[in-house]
Amino acid sequence: MKQTTAAGALTETALCPSDYARIVDAFHAQWGWETQGAPGLGRRVADWYCSKMMQHVTFGRLLIAPSGGTAGLAVGSVFGDRPVLGRDARLPERRAALQREIAAQEGGPETIALYDNIARINEQLRRRARENGHIFAAELYFLWVSPDYRGCGLSRRLLNAARTAMKARRAKNFCLFTDTDCDWKFYMRDPWVACGREPWPDVPGMEGGAGLMFGAAL
C-alpha cells in the first residue's frame, strides 16, 4: 500500500560509506528481473554492478522511512570530485571476486554480457555527444523510489536534491543514461535535451531496445 500520508515523515540524509548495502538493495529491487539464471543470482549481480558504479559516485541523497528502510535515493558524480566511498572500500577487488562467482553460475555469463553491452552503448553515446558539443560536468547515475512511496512526488524531490548537490559543486550541467525499457518519455520535454539514441544489439534480453542519453542545465 502506498504510504502517501507518511511521505512527509521521511528523513533526508547525505550518502555515506555505510549506505553501500542500501544502494545494492535498491538496484536489485529495480533491476533484479534482468538477471538471467538461477534464483539468488540477482542480488550478487546488483552488488557486482554497484561495486563499479560506486567507485565514481561523489554525491548522493537518501530518503529514510521512520522504520529505517530506504524510501528513495539518488546518486551521481560531479566529475573531478572525490568519490564518497574512496579507495578504502576495496570496490575493484569486490567486483572482480563477484564477477568470477557470477560467471560460474548458470545464466551468469549472459547477464554479465547484457550489462557489458549496456556500458558499451553508453560509452558510444557519450563519445558522440562530445563530438556534437555536449560536454557535461556531472552525471546522475541512479534514482530510485520504493514502490511503497511511488506517487508521492519523491522522484522530483530526489532529482531536485541531486541538482542542488551538483550546483553546490559549481557544475553547470549534467547528463544521464536510460533506455527504452524505462519511462524515457519523461525526459522528452524541457529542461531535458536529447543527446543521442543507440540501438541495442539483437541478443537475448536486448532485442528491439535502445540506449538513450539526455542532458540538462543546472
Tab-separated table of C-alpha atoms in Angstrom, residues 9-218:
chain	number	residue	atom	x	y	z
A	9	ALA	CA	7.853	11.997	7.756
A	10	LEU	CA	10.839	10.849	5.715
A	11	THR	CA	14.333	11.886	6.775
A	12	GLU	CA	16.648	13.163	4.037
A	13	THR	CA	20.339	12.383	4.520
A	14	ALA	CA	23.569	12.652	2.552
A	15	LEU	CA	25.106	9.440	1.230
A	16	CYS	CA	27.847	7.967	3.419
A	17	PRO	CA	30.071	4.864	3.039
A	18	SER	CA	27.856	2.757	5.318
A	19	ASP	CA	24.971	3.174	2.832
A	20	TYR	CA	26.505	0.846	0.240
A	21	ALA	CA	24.116	-2.003	1.079
A	22	ARG	CA	21.138	0.331	0.637
A	23	ILE	CA	22.307	1.127	-2.899
A	24	VAL	CA	22.681	-2.562	-3.730
A	25	ASP	CA	19.240	-3.353	-2.298
A	26	ALA	CA	17.643	-0.564	-4.330
A	27	PHE	CA	19.371	-1.608	-7.534
A	28	HIS	CA	18.281	-5.201	-7.015
A	29	ALA	CA	14.699	-4.092	-6.338
A	30	GLN	CA	14.664	-2.078	-9.554
A	31	TRP	CA	16.613	-4.279	-11.950
A	32	GLY	CA	16.800	-7.774	-10.449
A	33	TRP	CA	14.363	-9.009	-13.066
A	34	GLU	CA	17.053	-8.533	-15.745
A	35	THR	CA	19.213	-11.293	-14.299
A	36	GLN	CA	19.467	-14.378	-16.434
A	37	GLY	CA	19.731	-17.637	-14.499
A	38	ALA	CA	19.328	-19.122	-11.043
A	39	PRO	CA	17.304	-17.551	-8.216
A	40	GLY	CA	19.535	-15.590	-5.871
A	41	LEU	CA	21.920	-14.575	-8.625
A	42	GLY	CA	20.224	-11.197	-8.965
A	43	ARG	CA	21.484	-9.924	-5.614
A	44	ARG	CA	25.089	-10.777	-6.500
A	45	VAL	CA	24.678	-9.128	-9.892
A	46	ALA	CA	23.366	-5.969	-8.202
A	47	ASP	CA	26.380	-5.985	-5.872
A	48	TRP	CA	28.714	-6.534	-8.849
A	49	TYR	CA	27.179	-3.632	-10.781
A	50	CYS	CA	27.144	-1.267	-7.793
A	51	SER	CA	30.744	-2.106	-6.911
A	52	LYS	CA	31.697	-0.448	-10.201
A	53	MET	CA	29.221	2.434	-10.073
A	54	MET	CA	30.114	3.375	-6.516
A	55	GLN	CA	33.781	3.787	-7.437
A	56	HIS	CA	32.694	7.005	-9.180
A	57	VAL	CA	29.803	8.312	-7.055
A	58	THR	CA	30.679	11.662	-5.452
A	59	PHE	CA	27.277	12.673	-4.058
A	60	GLY	CA	24.016	11.108	-3.003
A	61	ARG	CA	20.790	11.862	-1.172
A	62	LEU	CA	18.672	9.271	0.619
A	63	LEU	CA	15.147	9.369	1.987
A	64	ILE	CA	14.838	7.174	5.075
A	65	ALA	CA	11.455	5.931	6.305
A	66	PRO	CA	10.529	6.015	10.024
A	67	SER	CA	11.021	2.234	10.005
A	68	GLY	CA	14.643	2.709	8.933
A	69	GLY	CA	14.064	1.383	5.414
A	70	THR	CA	15.059	3.247	2.278
A	71	ALA	CA	12.188	5.169	0.688
A	72	GLY	CA	14.275	6.569	-2.148
A	73	LEU	CA	17.727	7.635	-3.230
A	74	ALA	CA	19.675	9.468	-5.909
A	75	VAL	CA	23.409	9.077	-6.572
A	76	GLY	CA	25.733	10.588	-9.118
A	77	SER	CA	29.077	12.191	-9.787
A	78	VAL	CA	30.475	15.657	-10.276
A	79	PHE	CA	33.495	14.844	-12.432
A	80	GLY	CA	36.780	15.512	-10.673
A	81	ASP	CA	35.364	15.244	-7.140
A	82	ARG	CA	36.446	12.596	-4.644
A	83	PRO	CA	34.189	9.504	-4.562
A	84	VAL	CA	32.141	9.071	-1.391
A	85	LEU	CA	33.428	5.568	-0.713
A	86	GLY	CA	37.041	6.389	-1.588
A	87	ARG	CA	39.752	3.788	-2.075
A	88	ASP	CA	39.377	2.140	1.308
A	89	ALA	CA	36.218	0.279	0.267
A	90	ARG	CA	38.244	-2.063	-1.988
A	91	LEU	CA	35.488	-1.979	-4.578
A	92	PRO	CA	37.642	-3.131	-7.532
A	93	GLU	CA	38.590	-6.284	-5.606
A	94	ARG	CA	34.966	-6.836	-4.611
A	95	ARG	CA	33.831	-6.503	-8.213
A	96	ALA	CA	36.482	-8.914	-9.519
A	97	ALA	CA	35.543	-11.566	-6.942
A	98	LEU	CA	31.829	-11.177	-7.677
A	99	GLN	CA	32.408	-11.396	-11.424
A	100	ARG	CA	34.229	-14.705	-11.022
A	101	GLU	CA	31.392	-16.022	-8.849
A	102	ILE	CA	28.661	-14.833	-11.239
A	103	ALA	CA	30.446	-16.173	-14.316
A	104	ALA	CA	30.460	-19.640	-12.765
A	105	GLN	CA	26.667	-19.649	-12.254
A	106	GLU	CA	24.037	-20.719	-14.765
A	107	GLY	CA	22.940	-17.601	-16.629
A	108	GLY	CA	25.781	-15.562	-15.143
A	109	PRO	CA	27.839	-15.054	-18.317
A	110	GLU	CA	24.719	-13.954	-20.209
A	111	THR	CA	23.874	-11.414	-17.511
A	112	ILE	CA	27.422	-10.033	-17.475
A	113	ALA	CA	27.281	-9.738	-21.272
A	114	LEU	CA	23.981	-7.822	-21.039
A	115	TYR	CA	25.440	-5.224	-18.674
A	116	ASP	CA	28.677	-5.022	-20.667
A	117	ASN	CA	26.636	-4.287	-23.786
A	118	ILE	CA	24.746	-1.508	-21.983
A	119	ALA	CA	28.038	0.004	-20.778
A	120	ARG	CA	29.453	-0.112	-24.301
A	121	ILE	CA	26.353	1.559	-25.745
A	122	ASN	CA	26.527	4.289	-23.097
A	123	GLU	CA	30.158	4.997	-23.935
A	124	GLN	CA	29.261	5.272	-27.612
A	125	LEU	CA	26.510	7.741	-26.709
A	126	ARG	CA	28.909	9.723	-24.509
A	127	ARG	CA	31.537	9.922	-27.247
A	128	ARG	CA	29.054	11.047	-29.903
A	129	ALA	CA	27.592	13.626	-27.545
A	130	ARG	CA	31.067	15.110	-27.019
A	131	GLU	CA	31.611	15.179	-30.782
A	132	ASN	CA	28.352	17.151	-31.080
A	133	GLY	CA	29.406	19.653	-28.442
A	134	HIS	CA	27.514	18.187	-25.470
A	135	ILE	CA	30.117	18.218	-22.685
A	136	PHE	CA	28.836	17.639	-19.154
A	137	ALA	CA	30.257	18.412	-15.732
A	138	ALA	CA	28.226	15.805	-13.829
A	139	GLU	CA	26.130	12.683	-14.233
A	140	LEU	CA	23.135	11.255	-12.397
A	141	TYR	CA	23.706	7.502	-12.171
A	142	PHE	CA	20.713	6.125	-10.328
A	143	LEU	CA	17.437	7.500	-8.986
A	144	TRP	CA	15.071	5.097	-7.237
A	145	VAL	CA	11.886	5.286	-5.167
A	146	SER	CA	10.487	2.345	-3.194
A	147	PRO	CA	7.207	1.006	-4.602
A	148	ASP	CA	5.648	1.806	-1.209
A	149	TYR	CA	6.280	5.510	-1.781
A	150	ARG	CA	5.708	5.953	-5.500
A	151	GLY	CA	3.121	8.519	-6.476
A	152	CYS	CA	4.163	10.856	-3.633
A	153	GLY	CA	6.387	13.185	-5.670
A	154	LEU	CA	9.597	11.705	-4.291
A	155	SER	CA	11.270	11.309	-7.694
A	156	ARG	CA	11.064	15.061	-8.223
A	157	ARG	CA	12.202	15.703	-4.638
A	158	LEU	CA	15.247	13.483	-5.112
A	159	LEU	CA	16.027	14.966	-8.512
A	160	ASN	CA	15.911	18.457	-7.014
A	161	ALA	CA	18.180	17.329	-4.168
A	162	ALA	CA	20.642	15.905	-6.691
A	163	ARG	CA	20.560	19.128	-8.700
A	164	THR	CA	21.262	21.117	-5.542
A	165	ALA	CA	24.238	18.881	-4.735
A	166	MET	CA	25.662	19.302	-8.229
A	167	LYS	CA	25.161	23.070	-8.249
A	168	ALA	CA	26.899	23.311	-4.863
A	169	ARG	CA	29.986	21.876	-6.595
A	170	ARG	CA	29.655	24.532	-9.349
A	171	ALA	CA	28.535	22.103	-12.030
A	172	LYS	CA	26.702	23.898	-14.825
A	173	ASN	CA	25.017	20.875	-16.386
A	174	PHE	CA	24.620	17.116	-16.062
A	175	CYS	CA	23.622	14.078	-18.071
A	176	LEU	CA	22.008	10.707	-17.523
A	177	PHE	CA	21.560	7.474	-19.436
A	178	THR	CA	18.387	5.461	-19.706
A	179	ASP	CA	16.814	3.064	-22.175
A	180	THR	CA	13.572	2.158	-23.848
A	181	ASP	CA	12.731	-0.327	-21.064
A	182	CYS	CA	12.292	2.681	-18.743
A	183	ASP	CA	9.897	5.621	-18.626
A	184	TRP	CA	12.133	7.530	-21.044
A	185	LYS	CA	9.332	9.798	-22.323
A	186	PHE	CA	9.610	11.707	-19.022
A	187	TYR	CA	12.779	13.255	-20.463
A	188	MET	CA	11.237	14.284	-23.789
A	189	ARG	CA	10.377	17.762	-22.518
A	190	ASP	CA	12.039	20.841	-21.059
A	191	PRO	CA	14.520	21.200	-19.444
A	192	TRP	CA	15.891	17.951	-20.866
A	193	VAL	CA	17.821	17.811	-24.126
A	194	ALA	CA	18.031	14.535	-26.060
A	195	CYS	CA	21.716	13.858	-26.767
A	196	GLY	CA	21.564	10.530	-28.548
A	197	ARG	CA	19.925	7.175	-29.198
A	198	GLU	CA	21.771	3.941	-29.937
A	199	PRO	CA	20.059	0.629	-30.799
A	200	TRP	CA	20.931	-2.315	-28.598
A	201	PRO	CA	22.406	-5.426	-30.207
A	202	ASP	CA	19.987	-8.157	-31.215
A	203	VAL	CA	20.890	-10.549	-28.392
A	204	PRO	CA	18.721	-12.259	-25.747
A	205	GLY	CA	17.300	-9.749	-23.311
A	206	MET	CA	18.032	-6.739	-25.535
A	207	GLU	CA	16.020	-7.361	-28.711
A	208	GLY	CA	14.436	-4.195	-30.080
A	209	GLY	CA	15.698	-1.935	-27.290
A	210	ALA	CA	17.853	1.171	-27.400
A	211	GLY	CA	20.083	3.199	-25.100
A	212	LEU	CA	19.281	6.890	-24.630
A	213	MET	CA	21.244	9.885	-23.342
A	214	PHE	CA	19.771	13.117	-22.016
A	215	GLY	CA	21.250	16.279	-20.570
A	216	ALA	CA	20.037	19.307	-18.631
A	217	ALA	CA	21.429	22.626	-17.478
A	218	LEU	CA	21.706	23.471	-13.778
